[in-house]
mmCIF file of C-alpha atoms in Angstrom:
data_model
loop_
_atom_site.group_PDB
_atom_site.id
_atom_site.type_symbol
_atom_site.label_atom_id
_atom_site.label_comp_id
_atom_site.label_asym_id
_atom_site.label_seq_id
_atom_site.Cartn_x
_atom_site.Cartn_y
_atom_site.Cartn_z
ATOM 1 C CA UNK A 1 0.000 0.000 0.000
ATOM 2 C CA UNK A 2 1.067 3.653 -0.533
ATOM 3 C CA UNK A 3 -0.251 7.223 -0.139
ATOM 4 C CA UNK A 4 -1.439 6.879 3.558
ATOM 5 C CA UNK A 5 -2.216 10.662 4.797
ATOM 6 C CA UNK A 6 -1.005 10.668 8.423
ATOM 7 C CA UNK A 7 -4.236 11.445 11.121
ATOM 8 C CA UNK A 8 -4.569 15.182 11.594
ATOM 9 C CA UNK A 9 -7.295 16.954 13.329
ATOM 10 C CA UNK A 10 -11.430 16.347 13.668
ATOM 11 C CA UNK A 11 -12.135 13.102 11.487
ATOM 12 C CA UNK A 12 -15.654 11.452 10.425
ATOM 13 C CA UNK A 13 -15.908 8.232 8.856
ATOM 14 C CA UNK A 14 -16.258 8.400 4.919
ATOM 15 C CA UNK A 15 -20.126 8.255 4.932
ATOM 16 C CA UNK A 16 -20.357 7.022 1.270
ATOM 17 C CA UNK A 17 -20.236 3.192 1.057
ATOM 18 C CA UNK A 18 -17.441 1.563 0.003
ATOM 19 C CA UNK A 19 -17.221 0.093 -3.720
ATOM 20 C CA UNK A 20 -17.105 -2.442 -5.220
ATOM 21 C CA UNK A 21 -15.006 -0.908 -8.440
ATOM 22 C CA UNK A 22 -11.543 -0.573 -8.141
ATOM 23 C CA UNK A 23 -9.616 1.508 -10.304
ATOM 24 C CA UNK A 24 -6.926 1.685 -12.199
ATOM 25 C CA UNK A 25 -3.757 4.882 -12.430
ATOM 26 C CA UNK A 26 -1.245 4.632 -14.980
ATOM 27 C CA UNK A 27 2.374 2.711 -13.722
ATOM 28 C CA UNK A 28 5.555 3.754 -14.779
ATOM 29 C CA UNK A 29 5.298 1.766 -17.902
ATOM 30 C CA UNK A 30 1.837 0.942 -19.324
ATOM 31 C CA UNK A 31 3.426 -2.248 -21.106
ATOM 32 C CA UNK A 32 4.687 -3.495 -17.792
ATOM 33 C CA UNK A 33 3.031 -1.688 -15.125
ATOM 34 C CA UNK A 34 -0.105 -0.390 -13.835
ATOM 35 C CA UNK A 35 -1.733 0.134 -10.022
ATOM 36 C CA UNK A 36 -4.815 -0.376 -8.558
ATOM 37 C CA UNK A 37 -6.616 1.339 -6.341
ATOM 38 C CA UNK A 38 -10.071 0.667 -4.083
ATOM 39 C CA UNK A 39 -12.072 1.781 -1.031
ATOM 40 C CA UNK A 40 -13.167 -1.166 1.459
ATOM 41 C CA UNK A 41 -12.792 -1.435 5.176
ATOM 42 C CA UNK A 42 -10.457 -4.181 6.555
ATOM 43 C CA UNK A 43 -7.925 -6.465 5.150
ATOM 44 C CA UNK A 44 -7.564 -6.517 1.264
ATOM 45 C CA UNK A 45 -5.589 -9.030 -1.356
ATOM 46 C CA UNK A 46 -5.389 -8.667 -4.660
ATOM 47 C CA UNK A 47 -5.088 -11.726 -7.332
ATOM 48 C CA UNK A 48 -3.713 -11.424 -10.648
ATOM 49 C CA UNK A 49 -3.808 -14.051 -13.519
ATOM 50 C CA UNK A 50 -3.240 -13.544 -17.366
ATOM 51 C CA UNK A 51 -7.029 -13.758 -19.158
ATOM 52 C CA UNK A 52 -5.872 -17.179 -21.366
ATOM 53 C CA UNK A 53 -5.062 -18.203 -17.926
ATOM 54 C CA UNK A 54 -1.595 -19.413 -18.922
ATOM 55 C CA UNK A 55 1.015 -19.217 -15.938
ATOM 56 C CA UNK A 56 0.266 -19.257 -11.845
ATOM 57 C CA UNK A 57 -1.813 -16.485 -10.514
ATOM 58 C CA UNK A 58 0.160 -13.737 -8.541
ATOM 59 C CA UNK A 59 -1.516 -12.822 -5.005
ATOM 60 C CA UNK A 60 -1.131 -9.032 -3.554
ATOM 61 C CA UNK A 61 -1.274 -8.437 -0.257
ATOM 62 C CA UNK A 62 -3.032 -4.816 0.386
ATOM 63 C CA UNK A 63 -3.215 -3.771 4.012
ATOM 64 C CA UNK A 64 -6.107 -1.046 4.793
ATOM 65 C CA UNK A 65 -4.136 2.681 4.563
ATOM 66 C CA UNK A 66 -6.340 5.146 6.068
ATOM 67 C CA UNK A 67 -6.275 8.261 3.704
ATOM 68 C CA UNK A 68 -7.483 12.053 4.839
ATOM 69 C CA UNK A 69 -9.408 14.354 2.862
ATOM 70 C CA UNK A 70 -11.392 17.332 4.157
ATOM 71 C CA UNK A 71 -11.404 15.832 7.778
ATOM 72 C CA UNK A 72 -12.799 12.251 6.235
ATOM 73 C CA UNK A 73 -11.265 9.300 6.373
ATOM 74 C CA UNK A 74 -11.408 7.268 3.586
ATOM 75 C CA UNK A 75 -9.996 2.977 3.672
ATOM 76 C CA UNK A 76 -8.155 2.677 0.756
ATOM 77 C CA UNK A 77 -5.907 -0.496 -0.988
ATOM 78 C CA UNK A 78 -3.194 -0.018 -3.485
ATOM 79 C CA UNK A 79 -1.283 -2.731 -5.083
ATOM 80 C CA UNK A 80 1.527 -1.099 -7.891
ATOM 81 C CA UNK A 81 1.911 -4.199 -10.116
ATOM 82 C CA UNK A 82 5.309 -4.535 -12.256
ATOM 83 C CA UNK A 83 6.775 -7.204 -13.977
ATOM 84 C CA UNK A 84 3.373 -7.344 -16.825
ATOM 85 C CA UNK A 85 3.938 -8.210 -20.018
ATOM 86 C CA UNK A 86 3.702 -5.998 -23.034
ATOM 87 C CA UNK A 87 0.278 -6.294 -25.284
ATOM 88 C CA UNK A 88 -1.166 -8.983 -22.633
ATOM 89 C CA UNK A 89 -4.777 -9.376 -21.242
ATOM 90 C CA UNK A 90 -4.684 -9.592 -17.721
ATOM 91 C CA UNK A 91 -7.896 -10.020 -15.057
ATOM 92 C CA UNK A 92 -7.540 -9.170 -11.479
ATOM 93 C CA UNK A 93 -10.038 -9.130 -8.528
ATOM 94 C CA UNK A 94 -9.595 -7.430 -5.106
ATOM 95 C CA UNK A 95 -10.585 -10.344 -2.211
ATOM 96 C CA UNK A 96 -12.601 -11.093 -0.532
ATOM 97 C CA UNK A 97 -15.881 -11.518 -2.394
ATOM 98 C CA UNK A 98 -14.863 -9.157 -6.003
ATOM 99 C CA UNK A 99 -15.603 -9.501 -9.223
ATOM 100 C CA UNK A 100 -12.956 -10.093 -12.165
ATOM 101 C CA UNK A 101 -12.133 -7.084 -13.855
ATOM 102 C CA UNK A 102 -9.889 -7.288 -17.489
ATOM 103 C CA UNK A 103 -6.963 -4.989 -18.709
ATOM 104 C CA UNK A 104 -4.922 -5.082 -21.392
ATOM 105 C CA UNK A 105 -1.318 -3.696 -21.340
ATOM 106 C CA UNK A 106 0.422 -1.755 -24.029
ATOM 107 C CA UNK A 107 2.545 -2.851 -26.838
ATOM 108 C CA UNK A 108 6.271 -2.050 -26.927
ATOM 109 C CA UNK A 109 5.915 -0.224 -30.256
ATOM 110 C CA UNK A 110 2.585 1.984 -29.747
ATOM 111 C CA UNK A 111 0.491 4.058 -27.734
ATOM 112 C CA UNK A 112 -3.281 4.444 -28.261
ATOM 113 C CA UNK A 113 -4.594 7.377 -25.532
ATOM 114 C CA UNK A 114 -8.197 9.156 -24.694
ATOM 115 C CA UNK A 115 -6.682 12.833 -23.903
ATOM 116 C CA UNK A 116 -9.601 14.942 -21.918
ATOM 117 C CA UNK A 117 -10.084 18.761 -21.388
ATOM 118 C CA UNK A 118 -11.773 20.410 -18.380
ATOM 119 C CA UNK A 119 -14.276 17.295 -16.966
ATOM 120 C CA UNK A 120 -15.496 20.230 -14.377
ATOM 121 C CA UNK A 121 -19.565 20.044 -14.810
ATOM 122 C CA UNK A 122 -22.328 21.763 -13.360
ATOM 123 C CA UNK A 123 -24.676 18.863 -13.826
ATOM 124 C CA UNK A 124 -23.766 16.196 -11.167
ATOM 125 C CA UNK A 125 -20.823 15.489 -14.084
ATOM 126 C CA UNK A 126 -23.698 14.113 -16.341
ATOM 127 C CA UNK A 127 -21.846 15.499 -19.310
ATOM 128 C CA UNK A 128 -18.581 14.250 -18.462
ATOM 129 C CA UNK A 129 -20.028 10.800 -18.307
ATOM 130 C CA UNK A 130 -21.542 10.953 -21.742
ATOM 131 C CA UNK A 131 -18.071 12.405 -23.282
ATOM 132 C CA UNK A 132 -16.532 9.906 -21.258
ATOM 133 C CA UNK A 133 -18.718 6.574 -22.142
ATOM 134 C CA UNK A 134 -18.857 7.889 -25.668
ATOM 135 C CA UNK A 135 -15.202 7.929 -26.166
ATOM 136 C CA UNK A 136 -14.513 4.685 -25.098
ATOM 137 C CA UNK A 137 -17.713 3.624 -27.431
ATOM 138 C CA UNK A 138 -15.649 5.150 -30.663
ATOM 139 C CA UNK A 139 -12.435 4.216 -29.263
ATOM 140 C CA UNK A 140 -12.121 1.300 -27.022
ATOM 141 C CA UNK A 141 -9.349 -0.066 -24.956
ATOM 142 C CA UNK A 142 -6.872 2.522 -25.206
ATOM 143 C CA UNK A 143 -3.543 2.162 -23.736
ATOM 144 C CA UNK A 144 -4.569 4.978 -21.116
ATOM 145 C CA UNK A 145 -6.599 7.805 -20.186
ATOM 146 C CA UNK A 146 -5.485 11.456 -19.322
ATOM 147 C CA UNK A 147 -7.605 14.409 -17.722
ATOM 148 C CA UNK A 148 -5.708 17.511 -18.132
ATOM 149 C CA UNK A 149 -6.362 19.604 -15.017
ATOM 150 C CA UNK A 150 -9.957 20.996 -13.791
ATOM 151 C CA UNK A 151 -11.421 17.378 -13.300
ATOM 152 C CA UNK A 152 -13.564 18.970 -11.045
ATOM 153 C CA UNK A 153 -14.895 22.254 -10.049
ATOM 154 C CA UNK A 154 -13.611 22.438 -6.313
ATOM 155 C CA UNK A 155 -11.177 20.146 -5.136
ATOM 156 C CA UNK A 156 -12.449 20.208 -1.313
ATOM 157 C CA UNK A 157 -16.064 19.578 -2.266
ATOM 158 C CA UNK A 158 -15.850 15.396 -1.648
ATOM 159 C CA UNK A 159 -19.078 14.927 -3.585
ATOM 160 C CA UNK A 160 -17.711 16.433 -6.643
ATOM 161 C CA UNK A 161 -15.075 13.502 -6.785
ATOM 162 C CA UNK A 162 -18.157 10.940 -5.860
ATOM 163 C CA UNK A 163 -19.551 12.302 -9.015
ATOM 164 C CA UNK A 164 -16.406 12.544 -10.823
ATOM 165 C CA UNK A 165 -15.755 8.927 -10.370
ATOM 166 C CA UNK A 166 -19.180 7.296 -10.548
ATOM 167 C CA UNK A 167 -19.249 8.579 -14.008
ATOM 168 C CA UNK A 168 -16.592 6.424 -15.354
ATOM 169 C CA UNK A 169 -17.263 3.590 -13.521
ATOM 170 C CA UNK A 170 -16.650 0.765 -14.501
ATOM 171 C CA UNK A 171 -15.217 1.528 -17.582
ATOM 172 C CA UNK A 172 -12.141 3.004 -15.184
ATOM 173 C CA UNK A 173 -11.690 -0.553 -13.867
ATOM 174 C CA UNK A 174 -10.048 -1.514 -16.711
ATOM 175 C CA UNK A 175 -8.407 2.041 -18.641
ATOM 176 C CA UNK A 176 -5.670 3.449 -16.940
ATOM 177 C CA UNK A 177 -5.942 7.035 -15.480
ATOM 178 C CA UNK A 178 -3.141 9.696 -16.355
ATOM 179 C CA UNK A 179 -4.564 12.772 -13.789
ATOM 180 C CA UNK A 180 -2.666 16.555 -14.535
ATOM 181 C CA UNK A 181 -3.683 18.373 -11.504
ATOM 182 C CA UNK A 182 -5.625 21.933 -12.165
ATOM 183 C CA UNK A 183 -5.634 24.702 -10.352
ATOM 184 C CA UNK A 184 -9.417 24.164 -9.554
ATOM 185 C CA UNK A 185 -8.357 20.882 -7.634
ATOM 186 C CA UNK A 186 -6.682 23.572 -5.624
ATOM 187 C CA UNK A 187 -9.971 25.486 -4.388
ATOM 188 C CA UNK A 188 -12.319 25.909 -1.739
ATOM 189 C CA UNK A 189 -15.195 28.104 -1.364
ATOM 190 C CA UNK A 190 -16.608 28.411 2.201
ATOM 191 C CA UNK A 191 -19.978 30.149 2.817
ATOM 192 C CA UNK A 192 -19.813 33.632 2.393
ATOM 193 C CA UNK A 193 -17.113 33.429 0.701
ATOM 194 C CA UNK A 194 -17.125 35.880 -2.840
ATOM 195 C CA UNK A 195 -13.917 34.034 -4.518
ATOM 196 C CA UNK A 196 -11.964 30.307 -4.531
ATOM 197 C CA UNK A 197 -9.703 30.185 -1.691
ATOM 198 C CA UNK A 198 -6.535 27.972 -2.244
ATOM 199 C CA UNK A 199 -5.995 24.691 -0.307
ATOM 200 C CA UNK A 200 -3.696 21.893 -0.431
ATOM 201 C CA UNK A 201 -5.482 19.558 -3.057
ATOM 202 C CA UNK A 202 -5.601 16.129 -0.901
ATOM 203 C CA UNK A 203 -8.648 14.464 -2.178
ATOM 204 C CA UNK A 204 -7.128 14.525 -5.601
ATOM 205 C CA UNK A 205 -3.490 13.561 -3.865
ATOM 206 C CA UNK A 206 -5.101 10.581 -2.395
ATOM 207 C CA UNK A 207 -7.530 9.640 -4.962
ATOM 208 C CA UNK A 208 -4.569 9.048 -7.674
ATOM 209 C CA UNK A 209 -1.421 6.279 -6.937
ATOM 210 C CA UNK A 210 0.549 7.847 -10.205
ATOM 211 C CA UNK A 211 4.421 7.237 -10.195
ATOM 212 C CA UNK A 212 6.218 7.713 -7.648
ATOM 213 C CA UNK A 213 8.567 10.908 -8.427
ATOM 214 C CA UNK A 214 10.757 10.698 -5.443
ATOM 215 C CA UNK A 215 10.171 14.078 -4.397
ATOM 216 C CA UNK A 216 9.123 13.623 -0.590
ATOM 217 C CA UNK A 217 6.052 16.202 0.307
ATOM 218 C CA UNK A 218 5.923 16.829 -3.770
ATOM 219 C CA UNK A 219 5.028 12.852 -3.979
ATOM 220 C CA UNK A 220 2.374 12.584 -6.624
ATOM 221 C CA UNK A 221 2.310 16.250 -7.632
ATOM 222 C CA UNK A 222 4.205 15.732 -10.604
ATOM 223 C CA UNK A 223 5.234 12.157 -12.355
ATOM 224 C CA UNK A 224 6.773 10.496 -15.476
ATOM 225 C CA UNK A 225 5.498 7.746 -16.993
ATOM 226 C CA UNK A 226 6.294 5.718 -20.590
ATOM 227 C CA UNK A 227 3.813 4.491 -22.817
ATOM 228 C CA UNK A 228 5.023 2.248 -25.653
ATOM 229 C CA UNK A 229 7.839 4.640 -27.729
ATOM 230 C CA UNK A 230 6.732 8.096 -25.460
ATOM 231 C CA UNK A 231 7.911 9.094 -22.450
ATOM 232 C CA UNK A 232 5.281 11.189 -20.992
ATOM 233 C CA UNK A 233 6.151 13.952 -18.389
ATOM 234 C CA UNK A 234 3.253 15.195 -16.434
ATOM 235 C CA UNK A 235 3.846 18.731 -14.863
ATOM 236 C CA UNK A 236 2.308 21.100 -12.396
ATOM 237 C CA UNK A 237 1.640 24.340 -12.770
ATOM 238 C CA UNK A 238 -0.159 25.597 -9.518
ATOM 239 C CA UNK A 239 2.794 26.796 -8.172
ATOM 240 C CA UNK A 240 0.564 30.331 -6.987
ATOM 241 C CA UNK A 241 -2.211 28.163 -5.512
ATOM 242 C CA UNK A 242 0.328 26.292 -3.714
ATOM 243 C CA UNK A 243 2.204 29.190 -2.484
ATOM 244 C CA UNK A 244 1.141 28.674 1.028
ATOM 245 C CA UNK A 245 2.565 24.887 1.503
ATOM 246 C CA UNK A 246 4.438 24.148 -1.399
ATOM 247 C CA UNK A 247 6.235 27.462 -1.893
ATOM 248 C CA UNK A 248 9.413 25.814 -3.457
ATOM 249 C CA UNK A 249 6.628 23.607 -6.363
ATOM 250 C CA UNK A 250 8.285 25.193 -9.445
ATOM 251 C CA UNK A 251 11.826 25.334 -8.534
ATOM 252 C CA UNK A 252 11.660 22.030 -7.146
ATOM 253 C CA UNK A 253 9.993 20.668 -10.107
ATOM 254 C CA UNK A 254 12.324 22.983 -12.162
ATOM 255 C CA UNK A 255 14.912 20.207 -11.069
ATOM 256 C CA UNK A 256 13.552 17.091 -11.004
ATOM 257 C CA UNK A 257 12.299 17.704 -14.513
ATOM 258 C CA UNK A 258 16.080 18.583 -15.393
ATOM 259 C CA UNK A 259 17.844 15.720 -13.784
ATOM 260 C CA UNK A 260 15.246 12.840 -13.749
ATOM 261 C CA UNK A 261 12.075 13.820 -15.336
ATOM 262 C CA UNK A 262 13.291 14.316 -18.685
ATOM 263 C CA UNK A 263 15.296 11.616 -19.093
ATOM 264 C CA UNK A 264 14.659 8.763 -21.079
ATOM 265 C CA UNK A 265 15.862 6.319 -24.079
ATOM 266 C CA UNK A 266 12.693 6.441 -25.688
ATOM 267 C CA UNK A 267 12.232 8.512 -29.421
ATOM 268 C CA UNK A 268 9.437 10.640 -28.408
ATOM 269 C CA UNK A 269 9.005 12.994 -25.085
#
């Protein structure tokens, strides 16, 4: 497991009910990687077999990792799974008592992506669920799925991300997620209040295992991943909404991008 928030301050119970849908974020290779993600109180396994069902199953454990948002706690299990094989079908389920769910990992010599604008809705993210489901109807199976920034309106508003993610499930159950934080992940607006006030985006933090960068309280904020001949860098640009807690973002990031980020043996960036 990874991404456990440490306890701070008043804390409810996440009142929604756990689900049943895991979901999938992008590893650091989508031919050989890829980690999974769900919400369920108590112990948690996951089991992996190839779909021809050639080879022995691989067994996860995933021990409960109490993660904070907005004063809730939420029970989360992640299992990062390496050692895939490129351009292979692959079922998992998350134990005890889930349901198989397929993937399919990318080929060495390709990537095939669904590349989102702005998913921030109005509607109980009705609309993003139709662009959403409707891509995937014209397009199916890509190697991965990216959101870039503004997935919702206001990061600290928990039923926003409810929304958010009941849209593409299940379809997310098997598509990796590439997430580019926004500034509007960034944002709370408390009663009264005329204008966005800037927070530290943890739902969003905790909601998406990406690559790990390294980069100590900057985990997760930024991230590099390859898909088939690309190496994909994934930046943040909040550096003014983060001013407050992360006041080193850009020149730390600055750095990273310059000695790690960046660097790759692959023919496209």
């Amino acid at each position: 497991a990874s991404g456990c928030a440490a306890s701070r301050g008043p804390q409810e119970v996440d009142p929604t009910p756990p689900p049943v849908w895991p979901r999938l974020t992008v590893g650091g290779d989508c031919a050989r990687s890829v980690t999974v993600q769900w919400k369920r109180q108590g112990p948690g396994e996951l089991v992996l077999r190839r779909s021809d069902h050639q080879g022995a199953e691989r067994r996860f454990d995933a021990p409960q990792c109490d993660a904070q948002a907005e004063g809730v706690i939420f029970p989360l299990h992640t299992v990062r799974i390496d050692g895939l094989e490129p351009g292979q079908d692959y079922e998992y389920r998350v134990e005890p008592d889930g349901s198989w769910f397929r993937f399919r990992t990318a080929q060495s010599g390709r990537c095939r992506a669904l590349v989102f604008a702005d998913s921030q809705s109005n509607d109980r993210f009705r609309t993003w669920a139709r662009v959403y489901r409707g891509a995937l109807r014209h397009f199916p199976r890509p190697d991965f799925a990216a959101n870039l920034g503004d997935l919702v309106d206001m990061g600290s508003r928990l039923s926003y991300w409810a929304d958010w993610f009941e849209a593409v499930t299940p379809a997310i159950a098997s598509v990796p997620e590439a997430p580019v934080m926004g500034n509007h992940e960034c944002y709370r607006k408390n009663p009264g209040d005329r204008q966005f006030r800037p927070i530290m985006p943890r739902a969003y933090l905790e909601a998406f295992p990406v690559p790990e960068n390294g980069e100590g309280d900057l985990e997760r904020w930024y991230y590099a991943f390859d898909c088939g001949p690309v190496h994909f860098i994934v930046l943040n640009t909040q550096w003014l909404e983060a001013a407050a807690f992360r006041p080193r973002l850009y020149e730390r990031m600055k750095l990273w991008f310059l000695e790690k980020g960046s660097k790759t043996e692959l023919p496209w960036r």
